[in-house]
């Protein structure tokens, strides 16, 4: 699922548009509108926009296969510290 922006929380700072490595957001500060996810199908679910949004206005539903991968990598990392 592509990122969703809660317009009531968004302060139109444009940081998500700047930070997205794929340039998926379309943002025109002068319009006063929040960024638009212009290419939702291209999202890599890297979570950068979610983490960097100063107002926590972005939610992202990560696909199940990626959640499992994340968990596996984390477990490998933790096991390596022991
Ligand atoms: S980073 Fe957050 S507050 Fe800033 S424009 Fe994007 S959604 Fe809105
Ligand atoms: S999750 Fe990553 S790729 Fe997807 S819109 Fe946010 S910053 Fe861009």
PDB file of N, CA and C and ligand atoms in Angstrom:
ATOM      1  N   UNK A   1       0.843  -1.197   0.000  1.00  0.00           N
ATOM      2  CA  UNK A   1       0.000   0.000   0.000  1.00  0.00           C
ATOM      3  C   UNK A   1       0.876   1.243   0.000  1.00  0.00           C
ATOM      4  N   UNK A   2       0.557   2.210  -0.811  1.00  0.00           N
ATOM      5  CA  UNK A   2       1.341   3.455  -0.832  1.00  0.00           C
ATOM      6  C   UNK A   2       1.104   4.270   0.431  1.00  0.00           C
ATOM      7  N   UNK A   3       1.943   5.252   0.687  1.00  0.00           N
ATOM      8  CA  UNK A   3       1.756   6.081   1.874  1.00  0.00           C
ATOM      9  C   UNK A   3       0.462   6.882   1.796  1.00  0.00           C
ATOM     10  N   UNK A   4      -0.121   7.083   2.958  1.00  0.00           N
ATOM     11  CA  UNK A   4      -1.320   7.912   3.057  1.00  0.00           C
ATOM     12  C   UNK A   4      -0.991   9.116   3.921  1.00  0.00           C
ATOM     13  N   UNK A   5      -1.393  10.285   3.485  1.00  0.00           N
ATOM     14  CA  UNK A   5      -1.119  11.511   4.225  1.00  0.00           C
ATOM     15  C   UNK A   5      -2.392  11.992   4.899  1.00  0.00           C
ATOM     16  N   UNK A   6      -2.307  12.187   6.199  1.00  0.00           N
ATOM     17  CA  UNK A   6      -3.426  12.747   6.960  1.00  0.00           C
ATOM     18  C   UNK A   6      -3.369  14.270   6.783  1.00  0.00           C
ATOM     19  N   UNK A   7      -4.268  14.777   5.989  1.00  0.00           N
ATOM     20  CA  UNK A   7      -4.237  16.206   5.658  1.00  0.00           C
ATOM     21  C   UNK A   7      -4.444  17.095   6.879  1.00  0.00           C
ATOM     22  N   UNK A   8      -5.122  16.575   7.898  1.00  0.00           N
ATOM     23  CA  UNK A   8      -5.365  17.396   9.092  1.00  0.00           C
ATOM     24  C   UNK A   8      -4.093  17.552   9.924  1.00  0.00           C
ATOM     25  N   UNK A   9      -3.140  16.652   9.772  1.00  0.00           N
ATOM     26  CA  UNK A   9      -1.875  16.749  10.505  1.00  0.00           C
ATOM     27  C   UNK A   9      -0.774  17.410   9.682  1.00  0.00           C
ATOM     28  N   UNK A  10      -0.854  17.295   8.381  1.00  0.00           N
ATOM     29  CA  UNK A  10       0.212  17.777   7.491  1.00  0.00           C
ATOM     30  C   UNK A  10       0.345  19.304   7.553  1.00  0.00           C
ATOM     31  N   UNK A  11       1.583  19.774   7.704  1.00  0.00           N
ATOM     32  CA  UNK A  11       1.840  21.218   7.751  1.00  0.00           C
ATOM     33  C   UNK A  11       2.423  21.724   6.432  1.00  0.00           C
ATOM     34  N   UNK A  12       2.386  20.889   5.417  1.00  0.00           N
ATOM     35  CA  UNK A  12       2.825  21.283   4.064  1.00  0.00           C
ATOM     36  C   UNK A  12       4.287  21.721   4.046  1.00  0.00           C
ATOM     37  N   UNK A  13       5.129  21.011   4.774  1.00  0.00           N
ATOM     38  CA  UNK A  13       6.553  21.381   4.810  1.00  0.00           C
ATOM     39  C   UNK A  13       7.306  20.844   3.593  1.00  0.00           C
ATOM     40  N   UNK A  14       6.811  19.781   2.992  1.00  0.00           N
ATOM     41  CA  UNK A  14       7.441  19.236   1.789  1.00  0.00           C
ATOM     42  C   UNK A  14       8.604  18.294   2.050  1.00  0.00           C
ATOM     43  N   UNK A  15       8.873  17.996   3.312  1.00  0.00           N
ATOM     44  CA  UNK A  15      10.028  17.139   3.626  1.00  0.00           C
ATOM     45  C   UNK A  15       9.880  15.738   3.017  1.00  0.00           C
ATOM     46  N   UNK A  16       8.684  15.203   3.052  1.00  0.00           N
ATOM     47  CA  UNK A  16       8.488  13.856   2.473  1.00  0.00           C
ATOM     48  C   UNK A  16       8.829  13.856   0.989  1.00  0.00           C
ATOM     49  N   UNK A  17       8.451  14.915   0.296  1.00  0.00           N
ATOM     50  CA  UNK A  17       8.753  15.003  -1.135  1.00  0.00           C
ATOM     51  C   UNK A  17      10.253  15.105  -1.362  1.00  0.00           C
ATOM     52  N   UNK A  18      10.944  15.770  -0.471  1.00  0.00           N
ATOM     53  CA  UNK A  18      12.403  15.911  -0.607  1.00  0.00           C
ATOM     54  C   UNK A  18      13.106  14.604  -0.287  1.00  0.00           C
ATOM     55  N   UNK A  19      12.610  13.883   0.689  1.00  0.00           N
ATOM     56  CA  UNK A  19      13.322  12.716   1.199  1.00  0.00           C
ATOM     57  C   UNK A  19      13.086  11.447   0.383  1.00  0.00           C
ATOM     58  N   UNK A  20      11.980  11.350  -0.289  1.00  0.00           N
ATOM     59  CA  UNK A  20      11.664  10.103  -1.010  1.00  0.00           C
ATOM     60  C   UNK A  20      12.729   9.821  -2.073  1.00  0.00           C
ATOM     61  N   UNK A  21      13.410   8.688  -1.971  1.00  0.00           N
ATOM     62  CA  UNK A  21      14.489   8.398  -2.919  1.00  0.00           C
ATOM     63  C   UNK A  21      13.998   8.184  -4.341  1.00  0.00           C
ATOM     64  N   UNK A  22      12.709   7.933  -4.486  1.00  0.00           N
ATOM     65  CA  UNK A  22      12.168   7.694  -5.822  1.00  0.00           C
ATOM     66  C   UNK A  22      11.411   8.896  -6.378  1.00  0.00           C
ATOM     67  N   UNK A  23      11.303   9.955  -5.597  1.00  0.00           N
ATOM     68  CA  UNK A  23      10.605  11.142  -6.074  1.00  0.00           C
ATOM     69  C   UNK A  23       9.135  10.885  -6.384  1.00  0.00           C
ATOM     70  N   UNK A  24       8.478  10.138  -5.503  1.00  0.00           N
ATOM     71  CA  UNK A  24       7.103   9.741  -5.781  1.00  0.00           C
ATOM     72  C   UNK A  24       6.065  10.808  -5.464  1.00  0.00           C
ATOM     73  N   UNK A  25       6.470  11.803  -4.697  1.00  0.00           N
ATOM     74  CA  UNK A  25       5.508  12.834  -4.300  1.00  0.00           C
ATOM     75  C   UNK A  25       5.545  13.998  -5.285  1.00  0.00           C
ATOM     76  N   UNK A  26       4.380  14.564  -5.503  1.00  0.00           N
ATOM     77  CA  UNK A  26       4.294  15.801  -6.257  1.00  0.00           C
ATOM     78  C   UNK A  26       3.876  16.865  -5.256  1.00  0.00           C
ATOM     79  N   UNK A  27       4.652  17.933  -5.169  1.00  0.00           N
ATOM     80  CA  UNK A  27       4.372  18.943  -4.146  1.00  0.00           C
ATOM     81  C   UNK A  27       4.621  20.346  -4.683  1.00  0.00           C
ATOM     82  N   UNK A  28       3.632  21.199  -4.529  1.00  0.00           N
ATOM     83  CA  UNK A  28       3.742  22.599  -4.908  1.00  0.00           C
ATOM     84  C   UNK A  28       3.393  23.425  -3.678  1.00  0.00           C
ATOM     85  N   UNK A  29       4.438  23.931  -3.027  1.00  0.00           N
ATOM     86  CA  UNK A  29       4.223  24.654  -1.765  1.00  0.00           C
ATOM     87  C   UNK A  29       3.261  25.828  -1.932  1.00  0.00           C
ATOM     88  N   UNK A  30       3.346  26.509  -3.063  1.00  0.00           N
ATOM     89  CA  UNK A  30       2.515  27.692  -3.287  1.00  0.00           C
ATOM     90  C   UNK A  30       1.027  27.359  -3.324  1.00  0.00           C
ATOM     91  N   UNK A  31       0.690  26.130  -3.642  1.00  0.00           N
ATOM     92  CA  UNK A  31      -0.722  25.750  -3.746  1.00  0.00           C
ATOM     93  C   UNK A  31      -1.396  25.659  -2.381  1.00  0.00           C
ATOM     94  N   UNK A  32      -0.583  25.416  -1.349  1.00  0.00           N
ATOM     95  CA  UNK A  32      -1.156  25.244  -0.013  1.00  0.00           C
ATOM     96  C   UNK A  32      -1.704  23.855   0.229  1.00  0.00           C
ATOM     97  N   UNK A  33      -1.591  22.984  -0.740  1.00  0.00           N
ATOM     98  CA  UNK A  33      -2.087  21.613  -0.598  1.00  0.00           C
ATOM     99  C   UNK A  33      -0.988  20.691  -0.090  1.00  0.00           C
ATOM    100  N   UNK A  34      -1.368  19.604   0.573  1.00  0.00           N
ATOM    101  CA  UNK A  34      -0.364  18.616   0.985  1.00  0.00           C
ATOM    102  C   UNK A  34       0.207  17.918  -0.241  1.00  0.00           C
ATOM    103  N   UNK A  35       1.358  17.279  -0.091  1.00  0.00           N
ATOM    104  CA  UNK A  35       1.918  16.541  -1.212  1.00  0.00           C
ATOM    105  C   UNK A  35       0.952  15.466  -1.690  1.00  0.00           C
ATOM    106  N   UNK A  36       1.058  15.168  -2.954  1.00  0.00           N
ATOM    107  CA  UNK A  36       0.250  14.091  -3.548  1.00  0.00           C
ATOM    108  C   UNK A  36       1.193  12.941  -3.886  1.00  0.00           C
ATOM    109  N   UNK A  37       0.751  11.717  -3.618  1.00  0.00           N
ATOM    110  CA  UNK A  37       1.551  10.557  -4.009  1.00  0.00           C
ATOM    111  C   UNK A  37       1.253  10.304  -5.487  1.00  0.00           C
ATOM    112  N   UNK A  38       2.158  10.766  -6.329  1.00  0.00           N
ATOM    113  CA  UNK A  38       1.898  10.762  -7.762  1.00  0.00           C
ATOM    114  C   UNK A  38       2.087   9.388  -8.401  1.00  0.00           C
ATOM    115  N   UNK A  39       2.975   8.585  -7.825  1.00  0.00           N
ATOM    116  CA  UNK A  39       3.263   7.275  -8.421  1.00  0.00           C
ATOM    117  C   UNK A  39       3.189   6.194  -7.335  1.00  0.00           C
ATOM    118  N   UNK A  40       2.002   5.937  -6.815  1.00  0.00           N
ATOM    119  CA  UNK A  40       1.867   5.035  -5.656  1.00  0.00           C
ATOM    120  C   UNK A  40       2.370   3.616  -5.911  1.00  0.00           C
ATOM    121  N   UNK A  41       2.242   3.142  -7.126  1.00  0.00           N
ATOM    122  CA  UNK A  41       2.658   1.760  -7.405  1.00  0.00           C
ATOM    123  C   UNK A  41       4.166   1.583  -7.401  1.00  0.00           C
ATOM    124  N   UNK A  42       4.908   2.678  -7.399  1.00  0.00           N
ATOM    125  CA  UNK A  42       6.365   2.595  -7.442  1.00  0.00           C
ATOM    126  C   UNK A  42       7.004   2.588  -6.049  1.00  0.00           C
ATOM    127  N   UNK A  43       6.197   2.739  -5.016  1.00  0.00           N
ATOM    128  CA  UNK A  43       6.743   2.854  -3.657  1.00  0.00           C
ATOM    129  C   UNK A  43       7.510   1.596  -3.248  1.00  0.00           C
ATOM    130  N   UNK A  44       8.697   1.796  -2.687  1.00  0.00           N
ATOM    131  CA  UNK A  44       9.537   0.687  -2.223  1.00  0.00           C
ATOM    132  C   UNK A  44       9.261   0.335  -0.761  1.00  0.00           C
ATOM    133  N   UNK A  45       8.412   1.094  -0.096  1.00  0.00           N
ATOM    134  CA  UNK A  45       8.131   0.895   1.329  1.00  0.00           C
ATOM    135  C   UNK A  45       9.396   1.011   2.163  1.00  0.00           C
ATOM    136  N   UNK A  46      10.229   1.964   1.812  1.00  0.00           N
ATOM    137  CA  UNK A  46      11.480   2.142   2.571  1.00  0.00           C
ATOM    138  C   UNK A  46      11.210   2.802   3.921  1.00  0.00           C
ATOM    139  N   UNK A  47      10.051   3.452   4.066  1.00  0.00           N
ATOM    140  CA  UNK A  47       9.611   4.059   5.324  1.00  0.00           C
ATOM    141  C   UNK A  47      10.265   5.404   5.626  1.00  0.00           C
ATOM    142  N   UNK A  48      11.098   5.902   4.729  1.00  0.00           N
ATOM    143  CA  UNK A  48      11.781   7.179   4.991  1.00  0.00           C
ATOM    144  C   UNK A  48      10.794   8.317   5.208  1.00  0.00           C
ATOM    145  N   UNK A  49       9.771   8.377   4.388  1.00  0.00           N
ATOM    146  CA  UNK A  49       8.821   9.490   4.516  1.00  0.00           C
ATOM    147  C   UNK A  49       8.079   9.414   5.850  1.00  0.00           C
ATOM    148  N   UNK A  50       7.765   8.203   6.278  1.00  0.00           N
ATOM    149  CA  UNK A  50       7.069   8.033   7.558  1.00  0.00           C
ATOM    150  C   UNK A  50       7.965   8.486   8.712  1.00  0.00           C
ATOM    151  N   UNK A  51       9.214   8.071   8.673  1.00  0.00           N
ATOM    152  CA  UNK A  51      10.129   8.375   9.776  1.00  0.00           C
ATOM    153  C   UNK A  51      10.475   9.861   9.840  1.00  0.00           C
ATOM    154  N   UNK A  52      10.561  10.517   8.704  1.00  0.00           N
ATOM    155  CA  UNK A  52      11.023  11.908   8.689  1.00  0.00           C
ATOM    156  C   UNK A  52       9.914  12.942   8.781  1.00  0.00           C
ATOM    157  N   UNK A  53       8.675  12.524   8.605  1.00  0.00           N
ATOM    158  CA  UNK A  53       7.589  13.509   8.697  1.00  0.00           C
ATOM    159  C   UNK A  53       7.539  14.088  10.109  1.00  0.00           C
ATOM    160  N   UNK A  54       7.679  15.392  10.256  1.00  0.00           N
ATOM    161  CA  UNK A  54       7.726  15.989  11.603  1.00  0.00           C
ATOM    162  C   UNK A  54       6.397  15.925  12.344  1.00  0.00           C
ATOM    163  N   UNK A  55       5.319  15.674  11.621  1.00  0.00           N
ATOM    164  CA  UNK A  55       3.991  15.647  12.251  1.00  0.00           C
ATOM    165  C   UNK A  55       3.381  14.250  12.304  1.00  0.00           C
ATOM    166  N   UNK A  56       4.160  13.262  11.925  1.00  0.00           N
ATOM    167  CA  UNK A  56       3.668  11.875  11.897  1.00  0.00           C
ATOM    168  C   UNK A  56       2.341  11.792  11.136  1.00  0.00           C
ATOM    169  N   UNK A  57       2.312  12.462  10.007  1.00  0.00           N
ATOM    170  CA  UNK A  57       1.087  12.540   9.207  1.00  0.00           C
ATOM    171  C   UNK A  57       1.003  11.438   8.161  1.00  0.00           C
ATOM    172  N   UNK A  58       2.076  10.644   8.038  1.00  0.00           N
ATOM    173  CA  UNK A  58       2.091   9.635   6.978  1.00  0.00           C
ATOM    174  C   UNK A  58       2.002   8.240   7.581  1.00  0.00           C
ATOM    175  N   UNK A  59       1.114   7.450   7.030  1.00  0.00           N
ATOM    176  CA  UNK A  59       1.049   6.041   7.414  1.00  0.00           C
ATOM    177  C   UNK A  59       1.321   5.195   6.173  1.00  0.00           C
ATOM    178  N   UNK A  60       1.909   4.047   6.427  1.00  0.00           N
ATOM    179  CA  UNK A  60       2.309   3.177   5.325  1.00  0.00           C
ATOM    180  C   UNK A  60       2.044   1.744   5.755  1.00  0.00           C
ATOM    181  N   UNK A  61       1.280   1.036   4.955  1.00  0.00           N
ATOM    182  CA  UNK A  61       1.061  -0.376   5.278  1.00  0.00           C
ATOM    183  C   UNK A  61       2.076  -1.189   4.482  1.00  0.00           C
ATOM    184  N   UNK A  62       3.033  -1.752   5.192  1.00  0.00           N
ATOM    185  CA  UNK A  62       4.098  -2.506   4.540  1.00  0.00           C
ATOM    186  C   UNK A  62       3.555  -3.882   4.160  1.00  0.00           C
ATOM    187  N   UNK A  63       3.799  -4.336   2.927  1.00  0.00           N
ATOM    188  CA  UNK A  63       3.322  -5.664   2.513  1.00  0.00           C
ATOM    189  C   UNK A  63       3.856  -6.756   3.436  1.00  0.00           C
ATOM    190  N   UNK A  64       3.051  -7.794   3.626  1.00  0.00           N
ATOM    191  CA  UNK A  64       3.407  -8.862   4.558  1.00  0.00           C
ATOM    192  C   UNK A  64       4.769  -9.478   4.244  1.00  0.00           C
ATOM    193  N   UNK A  65       5.056  -9.709   2.992  1.00  0.00           N
ATOM    194  CA  UNK A  65       6.341 -10.349   2.648  1.00  0.00           C
ATOM    195  C   UNK A  65       7.511  -9.485   3.107  1.00  0.00           C
ATOM    196  N   UNK A  66       7.359  -8.174   3.052  1.00  0.00           N
ATOM    197  CA  UNK A  66       8.440  -7.298   3.502  1.00  0.00           C
ATOM    198  C   UNK A  66       8.525  -7.244   5.023  1.00  0.00           C
ATOM    199  N   UNK A  67       7.382  -7.369   5.692  1.00  0.00           N
ATOM    200  CA  UNK A  67       7.412  -7.413   7.157  1.00  0.00           C
ATOM    201  C   UNK A  67       8.179  -8.634   7.629  1.00  0.00           C
ATOM    202  N   UNK A  68       7.940  -9.776   6.984  1.00  0.00           N
ATOM    203  CA  UNK A  68       8.631 -11.005   7.370  1.00  0.00           C
ATOM    204  C   UNK A  68      10.122 -10.875   7.117  1.00  0.00           C
ATOM    205  N   UNK A  69      10.484 -10.278   6.005  1.00  0.00           N
ATOM    206  CA  UNK A  69      11.897 -10.093   5.679  1.00  0.00           C
ATOM    207  C   UNK A  69      12.559  -9.210   6.723  1.00  0.00           C
ATOM    208  N   UNK A  70      11.871  -8.133   7.091  1.00  0.00           N
ATOM    209  CA  UNK A  70      12.409  -7.221   8.093  1.00  0.00           C
ATOM    210  C   UNK A  70      12.658  -7.961   9.404  1.00  0.00           C
ATOM    211  N   UNK A  71      11.696  -8.795   9.785  1.00  0.00           N
ATOM    212  CA  UNK A  71      11.821  -9.522  11.040  1.00  0.00           C
ATOM    213  C   UNK A  71      12.993 -10.512  10.977  1.00  0.00           C
ATOM    214  N   UNK A  72      13.109 -11.197   9.852  1.00  0.00           N
ATOM    215  CA  UNK A  72      14.198 -12.163   9.715  1.00  0.00           C
ATOM    216  C   UNK A  72      15.560 -11.485   9.808  1.00  0.00           C
ATOM    217  N   UNK A  73      15.724 -10.378   9.154  1.00  0.00           N
ATOM    218  CA  UNK A  73      16.997  -9.674   9.168  1.00  0.00           C
ATOM    219  C   UNK A  73      17.309  -9.192  10.586  1.00  0.00           C
ATOM    220  N   UNK A  74      16.285  -8.702  11.264  1.00  0.00           N
ATOM    221  CA  UNK A  74      16.469  -8.213  12.627  1.00  0.00           C
ATOM    222  C   UNK A  74      16.906  -9.374  13.547  1.00  0.00           C
ATOM    223  N   UNK A  75      16.284 -10.517  13.363  1.00  0.00           N
ATOM    224  CA  UNK A  75      16.649 -11.669  14.193  1.00  0.00           C
ATOM    225  C   UNK A  75      18.084 -12.099  13.915  1.00  0.00           C
ATOM    226  N   UNK A  76      18.475 -12.044  12.650  1.00  0.00           N
ATOM    227  CA  UNK A  76      19.858 -12.408  12.300  1.00  0.00           C
ATOM    228  C   UNK A  76      20.833 -11.428  12.953  1.00  0.00           C
ATOM    229  N   UNK A  77      20.478 -10.166  12.904  1.00  0.00           N
ATOM    230  CA  UNK A  77      21.338  -9.145  13.492  1.00  0.00           C
ATOM    231  C   UNK A  77      21.481  -9.358  15.007  1.00  0.00           C
ATOM    232  N   UNK A  78      20.338  -9.590  15.667  1.00  0.00           N
ATOM    233  CA  UNK A  78      20.361  -9.799  17.100  1.00  0.00           C
ATOM    234  C   UNK A  78      21.151 -11.054  17.475  1.00  0.00           C
ATOM    235  N   UNK A  79      20.990 -12.105  16.672  1.00  0.00           N
ATOM    236  CA  UNK A  79      21.701 -13.367  16.952  1.00  0.00           C
ATOM    237  C   UNK A  79      23.205 -13.162  16.815  1.00  0.00           C
ATOM    238  N   UNK A  80      23.620 -12.303  15.922  1.00  0.00           N
ATOM    239  CA  UNK A  80      25.042 -12.049  15.697  1.00  0.00           C
ATOM    240  C   UNK A  80      25.709 -11.325  16.846  1.00  0.00           C
ATOM    241  N   UNK A  81      24.908 -10.643  17.677  1.00  0.00           N
ATOM    242  CA  UNK A  81      25.478  -9.892  18.806  1.00  0.00           C
ATOM    243  C   UNK A  81      25.751 -10.775  20.003  1.00  0.00           C
ATOM    244  N   UNK A  82      25.169 -11.981  19.996  1.00  0.00           N
ATOM    245  CA  UNK A  82      25.303 -12.842  21.180  1.00  0.00           C
ATOM    246  C   UNK A  82      26.590 -13.631  21.142  1.00  0.00           C
TER     247      UNK A  82
HETATM  248  S1  LIG B   1       6.632  15.609   5.729  1.00  0.00           S
HETATM  249 FE1  LIG B   1       4.652  15.298   6.745  1.00  0.00          FE
HETATM  250  S2  LIG B   1       4.007  17.353   7.360  1.00  0.00           S
HETATM  251 FE2  LIG B   1       5.619  17.602   5.821  1.00  0.00          FE
HETATM  252  S3  LIG B   1       4.516  17.764   3.862  1.00  0.00           S
HETATM  253 FE3  LIG B   1       5.026  15.600   4.141  1.00  0.00          FE
HETATM  254  S4  LIG B   1       3.198  14.734   5.141  1.00  0.00           S
HETATM  255 FE4  LIG B   1       3.072  16.927   5.378  1.00  0.00          FE
HETATM  256  S1  LIG B   2       8.094   4.667   1.658  1.00  0.00           S
HETATM  257 FE1  LIG B   2      10.019   5.326   0.674  1.00  0.00          FE
HETATM  258  S2  LIG B   2       9.682   4.979  -1.515  1.00  0.00           S
HETATM  259 FE2  LIG B   2       7.670   4.934  -0.543  1.00  0.00          FE
HETATM  260  S3  LIG B   2       6.902   7.043  -0.730  1.00  0.00           S
HETATM  261 FE3  LIG B   2       7.920   6.869   1.282  1.00  0.00          FE
HETATM  262  S4  LIG B   2      10.032   7.563   0.943  1.00  0.00           S
HETATM  263 FE4  LIG B   2       9.119   7.111  -1.078  1.00  0.00          FE
END
